[in-house]
């Protein structure tokens, strides 16, 4: 099977790219690994509501409507499904792209549902399928429960247990506050949290994006969003501070059968659950045969275009990881890619 352009992934960035490809009259297909529309949103924890989700932006051409208190996973899955139907986007699923290699005129994509060829590729696979679990000595000896934020069920599941939340990002903060409503918690971060007391205005947004762009242009991994934006201080955060929920501890040195321990001073903490809210990494393993990673560990990208392979654009990666950034990236990627392909 062949298409002039293949979009891999039907999340925010992939659907944005598909919208602009369709407007340009391009021959394209979207291959999505999920069984249903919704991108990563359909997998988010049940208690995350639209009004608590961080920075949802409308997809181009069709606004998101609905109750702000609705479950985000349900609302966004419905919205993405409506979007695909409204614009009659050629999305095929479930089709997981396993391996991408070069051909004389583009790329060959091996999937679990047959192979594809394409002259151009827009990769929009996001990060949700690659949760990051940090390595700690003794982790395999811990007798309690360990789970990643990607597996979070609901706070009530932890009632009566001491939960250790590890991570300094927005998801860690949200889950910590939620779990603290029903049980005892302890918060551990590698660095002291950086709080943002002021509104995140356009100037601050541009400055944050510029820092991420600088990293990916140099071929470095993008880094976390919070590292450049800080954690927003909402009324919910202020109340949690007053209750002592946000009194954090520095990163521990090892895990024990009953919890965690620090080397200096010799201190231990017994816990029942370790919740790793330690973020995600870009899901790019299928691109490994293209040998795009540089000495810095990342893929050098100018805007959305891969420097070493101009027929490949990464959307929803680095500076375009936010929903509004993904929209812009989809438009930019399509314009540049079609120009490269001569269309």
Tab-separated table of C-alpha atoms in Angstrom:
chain	number	residue	atom	x	y	z
A	1	UNK	CA	0.000	0.000	0.000
A	2	UNK	CA	1.210	3.498	-0.766
A	3	UNK	CA	0.406	7.098	0.143
A	4	UNK	CA	2.298	10.242	-0.739
A	5	UNK	CA	2.385	11.140	2.964
A	6	UNK	CA	1.819	8.889	5.968
A	7	UNK	CA	0.931	10.409	9.339
A	8	UNK	CA	1.791	8.122	12.248
A	9	UNK	CA	-0.522	8.754	15.205
A	10	UNK	CA	-3.977	10.296	15.504
A	11	UNK	CA	-3.605	12.420	18.596
A	12	UNK	CA	-3.745	16.230	18.632
A	13	UNK	CA	-0.650	16.693	16.457
A	14	UNK	CA	-1.547	13.922	14.011
A	15	UNK	CA	-5.093	15.159	13.482
A	16	UNK	CA	-3.871	18.713	13.023
A	17	UNK	CA	-1.441	17.537	10.334
A	18	UNK	CA	-4.204	15.487	8.697
A	19	UNK	CA	-6.485	18.537	8.576
A	20	UNK	CA	-3.862	20.600	6.748
A	21	UNK	CA	-2.916	17.740	4.415
A	22	UNK	CA	-6.552	17.406	3.432
A	23	UNK	CA	-6.900	21.140	2.834
A	24	UNK	CA	-3.832	20.976	0.611
A	25	UNK	CA	-5.374	18.166	-1.437
A	26	UNK	CA	-2.577	15.759	-0.564
A	27	UNK	CA	-2.674	11.981	-0.943
A	28	UNK	CA	-2.256	10.806	2.647
A	29	UNK	CA	-3.280	8.303	5.292
A	30	UNK	CA	-3.178	8.357	9.104
A	31	UNK	CA	-2.070	5.157	10.850
A	32	UNK	CA	-3.085	4.995	14.500
A	33	UNK	CA	-2.104	2.255	16.951
A	34	UNK	CA	-5.139	2.692	19.219
A	35	UNK	CA	-8.337	0.731	18.700
A	36	UNK	CA	-10.491	3.868	18.999
A	37	UNK	CA	-10.182	7.652	18.550
A	38	UNK	CA	-8.894	9.755	21.411
A	39	UNK	CA	-5.114	9.636	21.272
A	40	UNK	CA	-3.428	9.574	24.671
A	41	UNK	CA	-6.420	11.323	26.231
A	42	UNK	CA	-8.536	8.171	26.193
A	43	UNK	CA	-6.029	6.533	28.555
A	44	UNK	CA	-5.879	9.301	31.178
A	45	UNK	CA	-7.012	8.608	34.712
A	46	UNK	CA	-10.750	8.707	35.305
A	47	UNK	CA	-10.767	11.622	37.756
A	48	UNK	CA	-9.051	14.060	35.385
A	49	UNK	CA	-11.694	16.561	34.260
A	50	UNK	CA	-11.533	18.970	31.345
A	51	UNK	CA	-11.282	21.960	33.663
A	52	UNK	CA	-8.295	20.434	35.475
A	53	UNK	CA	-6.399	19.280	32.389
A	54	UNK	CA	-3.394	21.380	31.470
A	55	UNK	CA	-3.873	23.611	28.434
A	56	UNK	CA	-6.340	21.950	26.065
A	57	UNK	CA	-6.535	23.728	22.705
A	58	UNK	CA	-9.154	23.300	19.986
A	59	UNK	CA	-8.197	21.360	16.900
A	60	UNK	CA	-8.242	23.503	13.726
A	61	UNK	CA	-11.640	24.008	12.183
A	62	UNK	CA	-13.830	22.510	14.919
A	63	UNK	CA	-14.063	23.810	18.504
A	64	UNK	CA	-14.258	21.572	21.552
A	65	UNK	CA	-17.600	21.882	23.337
A	66	UNK	CA	-19.063	20.247	26.412
A	67	UNK	CA	-19.205	20.397	30.184
A	68	UNK	CA	-15.893	21.557	31.735
A	69	UNK	CA	-16.515	19.138	34.611
A	70	UNK	CA	-16.741	16.151	32.259
A	71	UNK	CA	-14.133	13.399	32.443
A	72	UNK	CA	-11.307	14.403	30.077
A	73	UNK	CA	-10.776	10.894	28.726
A	74	UNK	CA	-14.424	10.614	27.672
A	75	UNK	CA	-14.783	14.158	26.342
A	76	UNK	CA	-11.591	14.125	24.303
A	77	UNK	CA	-12.232	10.680	22.836
A	78	UNK	CA	-15.647	11.876	21.668
A	79	UNK	CA	-14.174	15.130	20.324
A	80	UNK	CA	-11.459	13.366	18.338
A	81	UNK	CA	-14.002	10.900	16.944
A	82	UNK	CA	-16.275	13.763	15.880
A	83	UNK	CA	-13.311	15.529	14.323
A	84	UNK	CA	-12.282	12.524	12.239
A	85	UNK	CA	-15.862	12.042	11.057
A	86	UNK	CA	-16.558	15.734	10.424
A	87	UNK	CA	-13.584	16.108	8.080
A	88	UNK	CA	-13.732	12.510	6.777
A	89	UNK	CA	-10.090	11.980	7.643
A	90	UNK	CA	-8.566	8.723	6.344
A	91	UNK	CA	-7.583	7.203	9.699
A	92	UNK	CA	-6.833	3.485	9.826
A	93	UNK	CA	-6.738	1.656	13.153
A	94	UNK	CA	-5.532	-0.230	14.948
A	95	UNK	CA	-2.352	-0.058	12.895
A	96	UNK	CA	0.870	0.044	14.909
A	97	UNK	CA	3.940	1.094	12.957
A	98	UNK	CA	6.758	-1.204	14.070
A	99	UNK	CA	9.662	-0.163	11.848
A	100	UNK	CA	10.511	2.601	9.376
A	101	UNK	CA	13.317	2.298	6.828
A	102	UNK	CA	14.451	4.389	3.877
A	103	UNK	CA	13.727	3.587	0.253
A	104	UNK	CA	15.006	5.215	-2.938
A	105	UNK	CA	11.982	7.530	-2.925
A	106	UNK	CA	10.999	7.860	0.708
A	107	UNK	CA	10.136	5.356	3.402
A	108	UNK	CA	8.898	1.832	3.985
A	109	UNK	CA	6.725	1.277	7.036
A	110	UNK	CA	6.263	-2.156	8.535
A	111	UNK	CA	3.071	-2.509	10.565
A	112	UNK	CA	1.094	-5.293	12.158
A	113	UNK	CA	-1.555	-4.805	9.450
A	114	UNK	CA	0.513	-4.797	6.268
A	115	UNK	CA	3.299	-2.652	4.895
A	116	UNK	CA	3.166	0.881	3.521
A	117	UNK	CA	5.428	3.089	1.442
A	118	UNK	CA	5.428	6.882	1.428
A	119	UNK	CA	7.458	9.756	0.044
A	120	UNK	CA	6.993	11.826	3.189
A	121	UNK	CA	6.363	11.051	6.839
A	122	UNK	CA	4.774	13.036	9.667
A	123	UNK	CA	5.446	11.350	12.980
A	124	UNK	CA	2.962	12.168	15.747
A	125	UNK	CA	3.375	9.287	18.189
A	126	UNK	CA	3.660	11.403	21.333
A	127	UNK	CA	4.953	9.980	24.611
A	128	UNK	CA	2.111	8.203	26.421
A	129	UNK	CA	3.174	4.724	25.345
A	130	UNK	CA	6.651	5.224	26.842
A	131	UNK	CA	6.325	5.929	30.584
A	132	UNK	CA	9.691	6.528	32.244
A	133	UNK	CA	10.613	4.398	35.262
A	134	UNK	CA	13.806	5.619	36.957
A	135	UNK	CA	16.352	3.057	38.103
A	136	UNK	CA	16.955	2.842	41.859
A	137	UNK	CA	19.026	0.295	43.758
A	138	UNK	CA	16.749	-2.175	45.522
A	139	UNK	CA	13.647	-1.356	43.522
A	140	UNK	CA	13.004	-5.027	42.858
A	141	UNK	CA	13.040	-5.760	46.617
A	142	UNK	CA	10.150	-3.429	47.488
A	143	UNK	CA	7.200	-5.519	48.682
A	144	UNK	CA	4.569	-2.831	48.295
A	145	UNK	CA	2.797	-1.661	45.181
A	146	UNK	CA	4.566	0.277	42.414
A	147	UNK	CA	2.754	1.938	39.522
A	148	UNK	CA	3.381	4.689	37.024
A	149	UNK	CA	1.104	7.714	36.658
A	150	UNK	CA	0.029	6.249	33.316
A	151	UNK	CA	-1.561	3.391	35.279
A	152	UNK	CA	-3.272	5.571	37.896
A	153	UNK	CA	-6.772	4.230	38.675
A	154	UNK	CA	-8.490	6.579	41.152
A	155	UNK	CA	-7.524	8.062	44.498
A	156	UNK	CA	-10.010	5.930	46.428
A	157	UNK	CA	-7.951	2.839	45.576
A	158	UNK	CA	-5.232	4.066	47.939
A	159	UNK	CA	-7.356	4.850	51.001
A	160	UNK	CA	-5.653	3.807	54.219
A	161	UNK	CA	-2.221	3.405	52.590
A	162	UNK	CA	0.864	5.586	52.763
A	163	UNK	CA	1.543	6.716	49.187
A	164	UNK	CA	4.924	8.044	48.091
A	165	UNK	CA	4.576	10.265	44.992
A	166	UNK	CA	7.822	10.618	43.050
A	167	UNK	CA	8.142	13.394	40.470
A	168	UNK	CA	8.106	17.163	40.119
A	169	UNK	CA	5.851	17.703	37.110
A	170	UNK	CA	2.279	18.876	36.746
A	171	UNK	CA	0.873	15.331	36.709
A	172	UNK	CA	2.771	14.531	39.914
A	173	UNK	CA	1.329	17.633	41.551
A	174	UNK	CA	-2.232	16.883	40.437
A	175	UNK	CA	-2.110	13.254	41.558
A	176	UNK	CA	-0.439	14.118	44.861
A	177	UNK	CA	-3.169	16.587	45.762
A	178	UNK	CA	-5.868	14.148	44.714
A	179	UNK	CA	-4.493	11.199	46.675
A	180	UNK	CA	-3.855	13.389	49.729
A	181	UNK	CA	-7.614	13.902	49.979
A	182	UNK	CA	-8.093	10.250	50.970
A	183	UNK	CA	-4.894	9.092	52.631
A	184	UNK	CA	-1.388	9.899	53.860
A	185	UNK	CA	1.138	11.023	51.227
A	186	UNK	CA	4.798	11.941	50.947
A	187	UNK	CA	6.223	13.897	48.017
A	188	UNK	CA	9.741	13.361	46.652
A	189	UNK	CA	11.360	15.414	43.888
A	190	UNK	CA	14.910	15.509	42.502
A	191	UNK	CA	15.008	19.299	42.656
A	192	UNK	CA	13.079	21.816	44.741
A	193	UNK	CA	9.892	22.740	42.845
A	194	UNK	CA	9.910	26.021	40.948
A	195	UNK	CA	6.559	27.720	41.438
A	196	UNK	CA	4.998	30.128	38.967
A	197	UNK	CA	2.953	32.657	40.919
A	198	UNK	CA	2.091	34.832	37.904
A	199	UNK	CA	-0.027	34.076	34.861
A	200	UNK	CA	1.704	32.314	31.986
A	201	UNK	CA	1.430	35.169	29.472
A	202	UNK	CA	2.381	35.004	25.768
A	203	UNK	CA	5.874	36.406	26.412
A	204	UNK	CA	6.578	33.701	28.975
A	205	UNK	CA	5.204	31.109	26.584
A	206	UNK	CA	7.467	32.240	23.764
A	207	UNK	CA	10.482	32.218	26.075
A	208	UNK	CA	9.704	28.683	27.235
A	209	UNK	CA	9.269	27.417	23.679
A	210	UNK	CA	12.541	29.084	22.649
A	211	UNK	CA	14.429	27.168	25.345
A	212	UNK	CA	13.017	23.843	24.180
A	213	UNK	CA	13.688	24.711	20.526
A	214	UNK	CA	17.290	25.452	21.420
A	215	UNK	CA	17.678	21.980	22.905
A	216	UNK	CA	16.150	20.024	20.021
A	217	UNK	CA	18.009	22.102	17.445
A	218	UNK	CA	21.214	21.033	19.165
A	219	UNK	CA	20.171	17.375	19.055
A	220	UNK	CA	19.443	17.112	22.776
A	221	UNK	CA	16.382	15.407	24.319
A	222	UNK	CA	13.563	17.968	24.745
A	223	UNK	CA	13.448	17.916	28.567
A	224	UNK	CA	10.370	18.317	30.739
A	225	UNK	CA	7.799	21.063	30.268
A	226	UNK	CA	7.990	22.089	33.928
A	227	UNK	CA	11.731	22.653	33.649
A	228	UNK	CA	10.975	25.735	31.545
A	229	UNK	CA	7.485	26.751	32.697
A	230	UNK	CA	7.445	26.063	36.442
A	231	UNK	CA	4.465	24.737	38.400
A	232	UNK	CA	1.366	26.967	38.402
A	233	UNK	CA	0.117	28.130	41.795
A	234	UNK	CA	-3.655	27.676	41.716
A	235	UNK	CA	-6.122	27.986	44.578
A	236	UNK	CA	-6.025	24.205	44.900
A	237	UNK	CA	-2.238	24.352	45.243
A	238	UNK	CA	-2.455	27.084	47.889
A	239	UNK	CA	-4.850	24.991	49.939
A	240	UNK	CA	-2.604	21.945	49.628
A	241	UNK	CA	0.331	24.035	50.832
A	242	UNK	CA	-1.586	25.079	53.914
A	243	UNK	CA	-2.322	21.431	54.727
A	244	UNK	CA	1.366	20.523	54.390
A	245	UNK	CA	0.751	18.263	51.393
A	246	UNK	CA	3.447	20.024	49.363
A	247	UNK	CA	6.243	19.676	51.929
A	248	UNK	CA	8.640	17.739	49.712
A	249	UNK	CA	11.656	15.582	50.435
A	250	UNK	CA	14.770	15.302	48.261
A	251	UNK	CA	15.273	12.207	46.122
A	252	UNK	CA	16.060	9.051	48.095
A	253	UNK	CA	19.132	6.936	47.369
A	254	UNK	CA	17.723	3.418	47.371
A	255	UNK	CA	14.609	1.360	47.927
A	256	UNK	CA	14.084	-1.191	50.666
A	257	UNK	CA	11.563	-4.008	51.100
A	258	UNK	CA	9.357	-1.648	53.106
A	259	UNK	CA	10.004	1.715	51.488
A	260	UNK	CA	12.899	4.029	50.678
A	261	UNK	CA	16.112	5.206	52.316
A	262	UNK	CA	18.582	8.075	52.150
A	263	UNK	CA	22.351	7.795	52.640
A	264	UNK	CA	22.980	11.130	54.337
A	265	UNK	CA	21.620	11.306	56.892
A	266	UNK	CA	20.820	7.618	57.402
A	267	UNK	CA	17.054	7.883	57.170
A	268	UNK	CA	14.316	5.566	56.027
A	269	UNK	CA	10.636	5.888	55.202
A	270	UNK	CA	8.136	3.048	55.167
A	271	UNK	CA	5.404	3.314	52.559
A	272	UNK	CA	2.745	1.056	51.060
A	273	UNK	CA	2.674	2.457	47.522
A	274	UNK	CA	5.210	4.170	45.250
A	275	UNK	CA	3.544	6.220	42.528
A	276	UNK	CA	6.105	7.062	39.857
A	277	UNK	CA	4.919	10.349	38.310
A	278	UNK	CA	8.237	10.588	36.509
A	279	UNK	CA	7.110	11.534	33.043
A	280	UNK	CA	7.428	9.987	29.621
A	281	UNK	CA	9.880	9.737	26.769
A	282	UNK	CA	9.181	10.283	23.069
A	283	UNK	CA	7.819	7.117	21.429
A	284	UNK	CA	10.283	6.944	18.542
A	285	UNK	CA	11.604	3.381	18.650
A	286	UNK	CA	10.079	2.609	15.244
A	287	UNK	CA	12.354	5.276	13.738
A	288	UNK	CA	15.532	3.659	15.094
A	289	UNK	CA	16.504	2.088	11.712
A	290	UNK	CA	16.871	5.629	10.324
A	291	UNK	CA	19.756	6.315	12.762
A	292	UNK	CA	18.638	9.849	13.543
A	293	UNK	CA	19.875	10.241	17.117
A	294	UNK	CA	23.033	12.257	17.568
A	295	UNK	CA	25.760	12.253	20.223
A	296	UNK	CA	23.550	14.335	22.530
A	297	UNK	CA	20.959	11.568	22.729
A	298	UNK	CA	18.229	13.414	20.852
A	299	UNK	CA	17.181	14.039	17.257
A	300	UNK	CA	18.241	17.370	15.796
A	301	UNK	CA	15.086	19.180	14.656
A	302	UNK	CA	14.553	22.584	13.030
A	303	UNK	CA	10.963	23.555	13.773
A	304	UNK	CA	9.383	20.192	13.017
A	305	UNK	CA	11.787	19.059	10.277
A	306	UNK	CA	14.400	16.438	11.120
A	307	UNK	CA	17.716	17.974	10.080
A	308	UNK	CA	19.182	14.681	8.862
A	309	UNK	CA	16.025	13.691	6.977
A	310	UNK	CA	13.950	16.590	5.548
A	311	UNK	CA	11.191	14.232	4.360
A	312	UNK	CA	10.431	13.433	8.005
A	313	UNK	CA	8.727	15.841	10.409
A	314	UNK	CA	8.211	15.292	14.138
A	315	UNK	CA	5.043	16.937	15.453
A	316	UNK	CA	4.078	16.914	19.109
A	317	UNK	CA	7.798	16.640	19.871
A	318	UNK	CA	9.891	19.122	21.805
A	319	UNK	CA	8.488	22.655	21.505
A	320	UNK	CA	5.257	21.359	19.927
A	321	UNK	CA	4.422	18.975	22.809
A	322	UNK	CA	1.548	21.148	24.090
A	323	UNK	CA	-1.866	20.948	22.441
A	324	UNK	CA	-1.643	24.446	20.983
A	325	UNK	CA	1.942	23.759	19.921
A	326	UNK	CA	0.815	20.540	18.247
A	327	UNK	CA	-1.756	22.464	16.191
A	328	UNK	CA	0.848	24.909	14.946
A	329	UNK	CA	3.312	22.119	14.303
A	330	UNK	CA	0.814	20.253	12.152
A	331	UNK	CA	0.322	23.283	9.912
A	332	UNK	CA	4.062	24.033	9.683
A	333	UNK	CA	5.033	20.423	9.032
A	334	UNK	CA	2.558	20.027	6.184
A	335	UNK	CA	3.581	23.261	4.489
A	336	UNK	CA	7.302	22.439	4.649
A	337	UNK	CA	6.951	18.756	3.821
A	338	UNK	CA	4.826	19.339	0.724
A	339	UNK	CA	7.300	21.963	-0.439
A	340	UNK	CA	10.127	19.447	0.005
A	341	UNK	CA	8.205	16.808	-1.939
A	342	UNK	CA	7.393	19.293	-4.676
A	343	UNK	CA	3.646	19.335	-4.058
